[in-house]
Tab-separated table of C-alpha atoms in Angstrom:
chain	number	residue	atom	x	y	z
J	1	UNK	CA	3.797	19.511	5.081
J	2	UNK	CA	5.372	22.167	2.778
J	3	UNK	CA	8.841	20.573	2.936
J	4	UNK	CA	6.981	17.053	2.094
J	5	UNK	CA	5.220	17.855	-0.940
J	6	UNK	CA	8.236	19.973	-2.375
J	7	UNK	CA	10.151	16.648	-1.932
J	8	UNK	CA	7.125	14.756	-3.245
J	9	UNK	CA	7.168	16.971	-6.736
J	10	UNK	CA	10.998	16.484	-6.755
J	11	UNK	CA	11.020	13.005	-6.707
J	12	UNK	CA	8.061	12.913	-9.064
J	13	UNK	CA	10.148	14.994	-11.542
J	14	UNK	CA	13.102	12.355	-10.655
J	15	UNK	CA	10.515	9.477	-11.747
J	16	UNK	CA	10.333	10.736	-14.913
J	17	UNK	CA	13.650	11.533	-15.782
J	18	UNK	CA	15.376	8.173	-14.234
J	19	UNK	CA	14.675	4.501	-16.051
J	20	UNK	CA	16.639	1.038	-17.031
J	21	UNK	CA	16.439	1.747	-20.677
J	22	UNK	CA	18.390	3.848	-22.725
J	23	UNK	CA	16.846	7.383	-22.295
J	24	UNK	CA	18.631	8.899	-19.585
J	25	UNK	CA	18.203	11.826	-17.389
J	26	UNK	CA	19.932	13.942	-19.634
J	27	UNK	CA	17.815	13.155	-23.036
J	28	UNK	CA	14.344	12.972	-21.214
J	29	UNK	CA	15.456	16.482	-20.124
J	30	UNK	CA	15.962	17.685	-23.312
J	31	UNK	CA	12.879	16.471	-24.348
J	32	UNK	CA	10.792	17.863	-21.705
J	33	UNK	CA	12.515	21.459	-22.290
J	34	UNK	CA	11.522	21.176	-26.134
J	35	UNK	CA	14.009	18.725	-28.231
J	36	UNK	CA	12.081	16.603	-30.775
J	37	UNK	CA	12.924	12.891	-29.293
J	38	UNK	CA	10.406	10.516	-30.001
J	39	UNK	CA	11.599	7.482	-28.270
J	40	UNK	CA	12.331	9.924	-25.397
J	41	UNK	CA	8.855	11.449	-25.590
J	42	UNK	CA	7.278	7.385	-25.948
J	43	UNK	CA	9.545	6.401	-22.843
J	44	UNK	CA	8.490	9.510	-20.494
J	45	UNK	CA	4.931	10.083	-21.284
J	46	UNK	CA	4.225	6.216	-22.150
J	47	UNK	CA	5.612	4.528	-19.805
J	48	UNK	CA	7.230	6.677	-16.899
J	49	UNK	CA	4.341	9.023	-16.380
J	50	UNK	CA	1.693	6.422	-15.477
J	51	UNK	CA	3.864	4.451	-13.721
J	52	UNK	CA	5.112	7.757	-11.034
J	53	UNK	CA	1.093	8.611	-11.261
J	54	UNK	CA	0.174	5.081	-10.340
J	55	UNK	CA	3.491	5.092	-7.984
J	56	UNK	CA	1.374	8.094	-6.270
J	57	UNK	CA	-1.973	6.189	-5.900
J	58	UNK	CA	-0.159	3.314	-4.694
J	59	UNK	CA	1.857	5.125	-1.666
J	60	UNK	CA	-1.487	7.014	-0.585
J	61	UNK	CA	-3.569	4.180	-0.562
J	62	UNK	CA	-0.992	1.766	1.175
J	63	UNK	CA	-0.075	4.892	3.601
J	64	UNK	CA	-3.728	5.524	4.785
J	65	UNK	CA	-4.419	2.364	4.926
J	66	UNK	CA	-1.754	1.383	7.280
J	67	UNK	CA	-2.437	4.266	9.158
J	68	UNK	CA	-6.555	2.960	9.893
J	69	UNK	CA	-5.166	-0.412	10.532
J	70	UNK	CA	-2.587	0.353	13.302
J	71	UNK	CA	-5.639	2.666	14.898
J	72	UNK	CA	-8.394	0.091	14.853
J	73	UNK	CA	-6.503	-2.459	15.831
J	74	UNK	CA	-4.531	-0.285	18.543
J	75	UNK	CA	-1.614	-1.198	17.590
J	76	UNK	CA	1.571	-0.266	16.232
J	77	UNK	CA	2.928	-3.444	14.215
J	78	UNK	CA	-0.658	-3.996	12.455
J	79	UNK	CA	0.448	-3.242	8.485
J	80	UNK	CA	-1.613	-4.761	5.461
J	81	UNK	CA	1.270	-6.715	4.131
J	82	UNK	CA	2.023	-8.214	7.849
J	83	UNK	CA	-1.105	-8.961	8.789
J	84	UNK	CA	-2.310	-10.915	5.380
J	85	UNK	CA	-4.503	-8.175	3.977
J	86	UNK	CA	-2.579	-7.552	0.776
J	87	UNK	CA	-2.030	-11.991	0.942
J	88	UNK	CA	-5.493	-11.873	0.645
J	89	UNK	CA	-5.886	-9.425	-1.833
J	90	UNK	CA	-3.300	-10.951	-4.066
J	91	UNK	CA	-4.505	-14.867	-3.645
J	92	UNK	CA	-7.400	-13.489	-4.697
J	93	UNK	CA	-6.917	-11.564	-8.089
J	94	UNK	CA	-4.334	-14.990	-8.811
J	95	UNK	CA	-7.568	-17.158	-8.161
J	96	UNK	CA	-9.506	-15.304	-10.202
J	97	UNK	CA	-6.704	-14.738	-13.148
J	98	UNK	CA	-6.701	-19.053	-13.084
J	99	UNK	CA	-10.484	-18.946	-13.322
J	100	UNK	CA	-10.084	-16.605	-16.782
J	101	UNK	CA	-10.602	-13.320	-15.211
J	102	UNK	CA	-9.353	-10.426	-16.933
J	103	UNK	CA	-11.606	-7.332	-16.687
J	104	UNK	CA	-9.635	-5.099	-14.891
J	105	UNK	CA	-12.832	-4.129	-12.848
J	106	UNK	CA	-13.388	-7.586	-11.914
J	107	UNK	CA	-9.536	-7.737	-10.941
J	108	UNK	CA	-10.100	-4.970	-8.568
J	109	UNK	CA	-13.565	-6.055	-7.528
J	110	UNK	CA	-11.857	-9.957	-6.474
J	111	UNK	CA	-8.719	-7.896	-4.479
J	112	UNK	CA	-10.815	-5.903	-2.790
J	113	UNK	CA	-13.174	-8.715	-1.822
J	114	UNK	CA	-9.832	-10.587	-0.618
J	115	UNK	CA	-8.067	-7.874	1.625
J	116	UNK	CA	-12.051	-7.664	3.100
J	117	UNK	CA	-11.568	-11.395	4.290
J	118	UNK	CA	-8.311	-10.302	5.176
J	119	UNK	CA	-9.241	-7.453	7.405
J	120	UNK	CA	-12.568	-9.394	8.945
J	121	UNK	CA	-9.447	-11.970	10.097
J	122	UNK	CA	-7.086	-9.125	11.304
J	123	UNK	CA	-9.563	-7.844	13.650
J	124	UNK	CA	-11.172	-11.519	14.743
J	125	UNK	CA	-7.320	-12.330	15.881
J	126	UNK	CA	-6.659	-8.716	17.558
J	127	UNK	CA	-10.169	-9.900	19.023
J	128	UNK	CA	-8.481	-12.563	21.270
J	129	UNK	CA	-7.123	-11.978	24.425
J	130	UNK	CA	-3.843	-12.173	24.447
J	131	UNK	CA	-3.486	-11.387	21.045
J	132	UNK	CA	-4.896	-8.043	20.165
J	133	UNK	CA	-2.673	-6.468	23.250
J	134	UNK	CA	0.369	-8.098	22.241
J	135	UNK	CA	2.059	-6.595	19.362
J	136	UNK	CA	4.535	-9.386	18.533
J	137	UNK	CA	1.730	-12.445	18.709
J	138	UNK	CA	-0.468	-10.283	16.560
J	139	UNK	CA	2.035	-10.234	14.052
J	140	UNK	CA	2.766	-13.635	14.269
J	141	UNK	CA	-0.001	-14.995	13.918
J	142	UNK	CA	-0.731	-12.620	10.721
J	143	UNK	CA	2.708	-14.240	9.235
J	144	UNK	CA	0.868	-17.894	9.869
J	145	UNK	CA	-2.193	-16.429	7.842
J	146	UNK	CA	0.300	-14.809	5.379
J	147	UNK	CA	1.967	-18.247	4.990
J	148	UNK	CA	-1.092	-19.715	4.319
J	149	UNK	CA	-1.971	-17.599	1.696
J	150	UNK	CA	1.155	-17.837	-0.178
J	151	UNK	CA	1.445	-21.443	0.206
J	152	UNK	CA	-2.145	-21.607	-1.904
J	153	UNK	CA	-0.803	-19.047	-4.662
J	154	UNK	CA	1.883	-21.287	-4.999
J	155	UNK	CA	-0.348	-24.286	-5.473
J	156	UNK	CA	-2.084	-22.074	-8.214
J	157	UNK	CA	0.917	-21.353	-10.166
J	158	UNK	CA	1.652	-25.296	-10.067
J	159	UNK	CA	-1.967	-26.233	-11.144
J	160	UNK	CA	-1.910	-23.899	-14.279
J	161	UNK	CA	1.008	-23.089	-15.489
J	162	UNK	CA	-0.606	-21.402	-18.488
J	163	UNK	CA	-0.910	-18.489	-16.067
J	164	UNK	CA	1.946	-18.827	-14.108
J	165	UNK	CA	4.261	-16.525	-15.881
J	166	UNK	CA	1.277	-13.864	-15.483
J	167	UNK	CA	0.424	-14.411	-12.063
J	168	UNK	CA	4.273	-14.717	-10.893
J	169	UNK	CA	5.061	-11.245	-12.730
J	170	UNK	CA	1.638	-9.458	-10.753
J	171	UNK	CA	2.632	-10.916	-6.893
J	172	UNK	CA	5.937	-9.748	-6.716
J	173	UNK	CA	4.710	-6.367	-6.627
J	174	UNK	CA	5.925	-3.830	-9.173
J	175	UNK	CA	4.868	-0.406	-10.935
J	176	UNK	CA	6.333	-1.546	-14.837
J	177	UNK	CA	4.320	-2.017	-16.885
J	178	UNK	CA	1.294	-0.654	-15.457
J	179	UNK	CA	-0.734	1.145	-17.314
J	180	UNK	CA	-3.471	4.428	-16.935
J	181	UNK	CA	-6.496	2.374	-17.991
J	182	UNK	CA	-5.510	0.522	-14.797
J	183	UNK	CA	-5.492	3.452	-12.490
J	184	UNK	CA	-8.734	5.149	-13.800
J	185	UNK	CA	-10.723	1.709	-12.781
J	186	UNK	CA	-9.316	1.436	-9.532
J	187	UNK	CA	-10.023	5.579	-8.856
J	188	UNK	CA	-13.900	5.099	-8.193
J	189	UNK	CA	-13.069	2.721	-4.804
J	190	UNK	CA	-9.972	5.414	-3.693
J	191	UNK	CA	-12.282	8.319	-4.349
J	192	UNK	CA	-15.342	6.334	-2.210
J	193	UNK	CA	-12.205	5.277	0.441
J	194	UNK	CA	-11.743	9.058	0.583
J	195	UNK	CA	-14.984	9.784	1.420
J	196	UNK	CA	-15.921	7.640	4.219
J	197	UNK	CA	-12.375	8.618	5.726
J	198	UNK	CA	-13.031	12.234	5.911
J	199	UNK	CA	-16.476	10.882	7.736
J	200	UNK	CA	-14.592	8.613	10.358
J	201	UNK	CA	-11.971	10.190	11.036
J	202	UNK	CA	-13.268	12.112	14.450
J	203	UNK	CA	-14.515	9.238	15.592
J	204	UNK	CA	-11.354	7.322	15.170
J	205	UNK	CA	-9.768	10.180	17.061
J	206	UNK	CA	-12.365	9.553	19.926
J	207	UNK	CA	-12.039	5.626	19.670
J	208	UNK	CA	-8.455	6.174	20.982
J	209	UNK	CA	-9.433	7.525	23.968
J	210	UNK	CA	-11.521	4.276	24.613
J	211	UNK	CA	-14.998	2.956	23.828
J	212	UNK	CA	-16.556	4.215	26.655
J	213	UNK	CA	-15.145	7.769	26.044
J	214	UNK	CA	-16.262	7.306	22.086
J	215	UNK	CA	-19.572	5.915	23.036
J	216	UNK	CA	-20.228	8.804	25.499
J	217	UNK	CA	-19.289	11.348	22.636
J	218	UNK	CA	-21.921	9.619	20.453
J	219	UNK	CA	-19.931	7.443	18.439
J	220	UNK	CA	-20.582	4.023	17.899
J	221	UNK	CA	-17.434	2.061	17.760
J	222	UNK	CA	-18.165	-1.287	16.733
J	223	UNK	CA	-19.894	0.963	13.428
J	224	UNK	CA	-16.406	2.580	13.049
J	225	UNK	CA	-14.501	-0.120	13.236
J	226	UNK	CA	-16.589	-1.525	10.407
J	227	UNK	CA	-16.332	1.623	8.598
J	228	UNK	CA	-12.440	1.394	8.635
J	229	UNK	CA	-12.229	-2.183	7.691
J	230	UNK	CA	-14.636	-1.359	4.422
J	231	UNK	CA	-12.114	1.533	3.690
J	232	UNK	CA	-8.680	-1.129	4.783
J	233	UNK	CA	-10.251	-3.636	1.826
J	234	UNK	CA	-10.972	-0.726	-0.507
J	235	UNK	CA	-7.616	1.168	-0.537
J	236	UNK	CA	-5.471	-2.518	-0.178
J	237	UNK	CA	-7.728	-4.435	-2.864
J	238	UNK	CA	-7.147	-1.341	-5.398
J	239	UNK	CA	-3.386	-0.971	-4.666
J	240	UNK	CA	-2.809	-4.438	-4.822
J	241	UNK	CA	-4.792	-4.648	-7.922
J	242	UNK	CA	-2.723	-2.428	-10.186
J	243	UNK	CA	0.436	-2.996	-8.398
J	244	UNK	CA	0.622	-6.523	-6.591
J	245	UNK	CA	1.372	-6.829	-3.053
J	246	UNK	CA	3.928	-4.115	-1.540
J	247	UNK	CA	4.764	-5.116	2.014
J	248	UNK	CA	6.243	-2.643	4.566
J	249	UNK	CA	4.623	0.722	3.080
J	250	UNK	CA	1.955	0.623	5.686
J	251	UNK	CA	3.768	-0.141	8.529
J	252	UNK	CA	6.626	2.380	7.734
J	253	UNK	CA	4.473	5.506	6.398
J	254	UNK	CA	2.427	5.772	9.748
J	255	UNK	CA	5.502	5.616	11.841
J	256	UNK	CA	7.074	8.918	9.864
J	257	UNK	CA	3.515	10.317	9.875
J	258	UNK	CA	3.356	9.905	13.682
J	259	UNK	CA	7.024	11.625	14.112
J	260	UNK	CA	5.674	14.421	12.092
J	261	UNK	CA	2.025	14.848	13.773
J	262	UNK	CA	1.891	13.264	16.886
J	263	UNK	CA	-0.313	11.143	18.132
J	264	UNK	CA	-3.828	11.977	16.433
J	265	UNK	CA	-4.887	10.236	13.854
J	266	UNK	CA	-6.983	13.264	11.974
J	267	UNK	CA	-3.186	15.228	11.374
J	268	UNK	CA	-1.259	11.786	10.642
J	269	UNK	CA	-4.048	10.807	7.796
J	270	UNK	CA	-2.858	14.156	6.358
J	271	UNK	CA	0.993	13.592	6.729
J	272	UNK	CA	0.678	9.946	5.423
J	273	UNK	CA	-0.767	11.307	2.118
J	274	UNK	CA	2.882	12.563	0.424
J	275	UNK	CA	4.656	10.516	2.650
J	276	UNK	CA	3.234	7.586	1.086
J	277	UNK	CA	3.821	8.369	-2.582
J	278	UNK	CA	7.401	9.749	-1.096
J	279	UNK	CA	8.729	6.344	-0.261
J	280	UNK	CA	7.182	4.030	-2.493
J	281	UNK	CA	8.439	6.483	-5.647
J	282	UNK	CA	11.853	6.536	-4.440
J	283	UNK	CA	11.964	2.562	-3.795
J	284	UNK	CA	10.567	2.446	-7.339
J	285	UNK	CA	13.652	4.672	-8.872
J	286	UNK	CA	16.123	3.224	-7.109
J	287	UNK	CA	14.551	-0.031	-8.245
J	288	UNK	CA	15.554	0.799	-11.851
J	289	UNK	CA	18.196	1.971	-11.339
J	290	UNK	CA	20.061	-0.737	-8.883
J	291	UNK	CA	20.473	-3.687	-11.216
J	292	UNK	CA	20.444	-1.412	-14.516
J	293	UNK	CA	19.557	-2.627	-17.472
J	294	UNK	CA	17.233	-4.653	-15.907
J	295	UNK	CA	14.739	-3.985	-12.721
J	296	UNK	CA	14.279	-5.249	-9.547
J	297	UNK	CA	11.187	-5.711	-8.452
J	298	UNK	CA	9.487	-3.100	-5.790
J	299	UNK	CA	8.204	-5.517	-3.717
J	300	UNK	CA	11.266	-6.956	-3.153
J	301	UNK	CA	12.737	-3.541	-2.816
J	302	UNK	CA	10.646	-2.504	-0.524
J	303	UNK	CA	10.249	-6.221	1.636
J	304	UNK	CA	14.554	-5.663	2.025
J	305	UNK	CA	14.278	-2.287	2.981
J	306	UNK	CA	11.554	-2.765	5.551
J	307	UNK	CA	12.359	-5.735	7.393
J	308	UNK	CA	15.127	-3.674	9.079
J	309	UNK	CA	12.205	-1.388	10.469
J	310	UNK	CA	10.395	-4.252	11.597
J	311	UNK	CA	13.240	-5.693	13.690
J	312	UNK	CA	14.211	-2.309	14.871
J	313	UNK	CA	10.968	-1.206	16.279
J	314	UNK	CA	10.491	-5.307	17.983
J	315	UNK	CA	14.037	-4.940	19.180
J	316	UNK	CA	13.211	-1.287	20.797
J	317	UNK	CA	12.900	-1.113	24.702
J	318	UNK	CA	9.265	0.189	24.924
J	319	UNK	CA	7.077	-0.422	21.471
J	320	UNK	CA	4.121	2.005	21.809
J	321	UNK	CA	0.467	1.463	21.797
J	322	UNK	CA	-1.631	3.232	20.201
C-alpha cells in the first residue's frame, strides 16, 4: 500500500507538470519552485490541478465501484462500462442536456438515476439462470444493453444538433476541461458512497461465502445487495457526470486489487482506492501527451488499452469466480 500511494503522489506530481500546450515540464517546474510565470502558474493551478484532482475522484469511484459490482454479482467480468451502468449513466445526463438541463446538480442527480436503472438491469440479467453463472453471456448480454443505449444517444445527437457538439465532447469520456465547481457537487454522493461502504463491507465479505452462510451470520443479503447497487449508481452516476463514460477502469482496478489482497473484498476496497486514481491518471498523461498538440480522448485511451485485458482474461484457461 506504501509502494502504491508513493507511485500515486508521483504520478500526481507528473499530472501537473505534463500537458499538450506549451508549458512544459521544465517551465511548470520552475514555476512551482518559485519563478514568476503567469501563463505557467494559469496552466498548472487552472487547469492541470483540477483536472489530476478530478482524475483522483474519478479512478476511486470507478475502482470501488467495479470492485462491488464483480462481488454482488459473483463475478469476475461484471465492470460498469461492460455491463451498461456508465451507458446508462451517460444516456441519461445526454437526455437531460437535450431537455435544457444544465445545473450541474441536476447533471449528477439524472447520471446517477441512470447507472441506478443500469445496475437494477445488471443484477435482473445475473438473476437468470444461465446467465448470472456464466461470465461470458453476462457480458454479452450487457454489450446488447450497452448497444442499446448508445444507439439512443446517437438518435439524440441527430434530433438536436444544437447540443450535439456538447453532448459528443461529454460521452467520449475525458478529464479537459473539467472544472472544481464540478467536483465539489458531485463530493456529497462519493462522501455518502463512502459511508454506506464502510457499513457493507463485512457483510459483502460474508455474502461470498454464500447466502446461507451470510444469513446465518445475521446478514440479510437481498438488503446488501441493495445496499451495493445504491452505492454502484452513486459512485458511476458522479464519475460519469464530471467525466463521461470511462470503460475498462472497473474491470481492470479490481483485478490488480485482487493480485495485491487476495480474495476478500474488505482489503481489495482498500487497494482499489490508489490503484484507481493510479491508472486512470496515467491514461490521462499519456493521453496528452500521445497525439501532442492536441489530446486524445481518455475514454478512448482507456477503451484501447483495456480491451486487451478483456480478451486476455476470456481467452485464459480457468476465469475465476468470485
Amino acid at each position: 500500500m506504501l509502494l502504491l500511494l508513493t507511485a500515486l503522489m508521483a504520478v500526481s506530481v507528473v499530472s501537473l507538470l505534463i500537458g499538450a500546450g506549451s508549458v512544459g515540464p521544465l517551465r511548470a517546474l520552475a514555476m512551482l519552485f518559485g519563478e514568476h510565470d503567469s501563463e505557467a502558474r494559469f496552466v498548472i493551478w487552472e487547469l492541470r490541478a483540477p483536472r489530476t484532482l478530478i482524475g483522483i475522484v474519478v479512478g476511486m469511484a470507478l475502482g470501488v465501484s467495479g470492485a462491488l459490482l464483480q462481488a454482488v454479482a459473483r463475478n469476475p467480468l461484471a465492470e460498469p462500462g461492460l455491463l451498461g451502468v456508465s451507458a446508462g449513466a451517460a444516456f441519461a445526463v445526454a437526455l437531460a442536456l437535450v431537455l435544457g438541463a444544465s445545473a450541474a446538480t441536476l447533471r449528477i442527480s439524472v447520471a446517477q438515476l441512470g447507472a441506478l436503472v443500469g445496475c437494477v438491469c445488471v443484477l435482473s440479467v445475473a438473476r437468470f439462470r444461465g446467465v448470472g453463472n456464466d461470465p461470458i453471456r453476462l457480458v454479452l448480454a450487457g454489450a446488447a444493453f450497452s448497444g442499446l443505449l448508445a444507439s439512443l444517444t446517437s438518435l439524440i445527437l441527430l434530433y438536436d444538433q444544437r447540443a450535439a457538439d456538447e453532448i459528443r465532447f461529454w460521452v467520449i469520456g475525458s478529464l479537459a476541461g473539467r472544472r472544481l465547481d464540478d467536483l465539489v457537487a458531485v463530493l456529497p454522493s462519493i462522501l455518502l458512497a463512502a459511508i454506506v461502504v464502510a457499513l457493507v463491507a463485512r457483510p459483502l465479505a460474508a455474502l461470498a461465502l454464500g447466502e446461507r452462510i451470510a444469513s446465518g451470520l445475521g446478514h440479510h443479503p437481498n438488503l446488501i445487495r441493495w445496499l451495493v447497487v445504491a452505492c454502484v449508481a452513486l459512485l458511476v452516476g458522479a464519475a460519469t457526470a464530471i467525466a463521461g463514460p470511462i470503460a475498462f477502469v472497473g474491470l481492470v482496478v479490481p483485478f490488480v486489487a485482487r493480485a495485491f489482497a487476495g480474495p476478500d473484498i474488505r482489503r481489495t476496497l482498500w487497494f482499489c482506492l490508489p490503484i484507481g486514481p493510479l491508472i486512470v491518471l496515467s491514461a490521462d498523461i499519456i493521453s496528452r501527451v500521445v497525439v501532442a498538440p492536441s489530446e486524445l480522448p481518455l475514454g478512448v485511451l482507456t477503451a484501447l488499452c483495456g480491451a486487451p485485458v478483456l480478451i486476455a482474461v476470456v481467452r485464459a484457461r480457468r476465469l475465476p469466480m468470485l
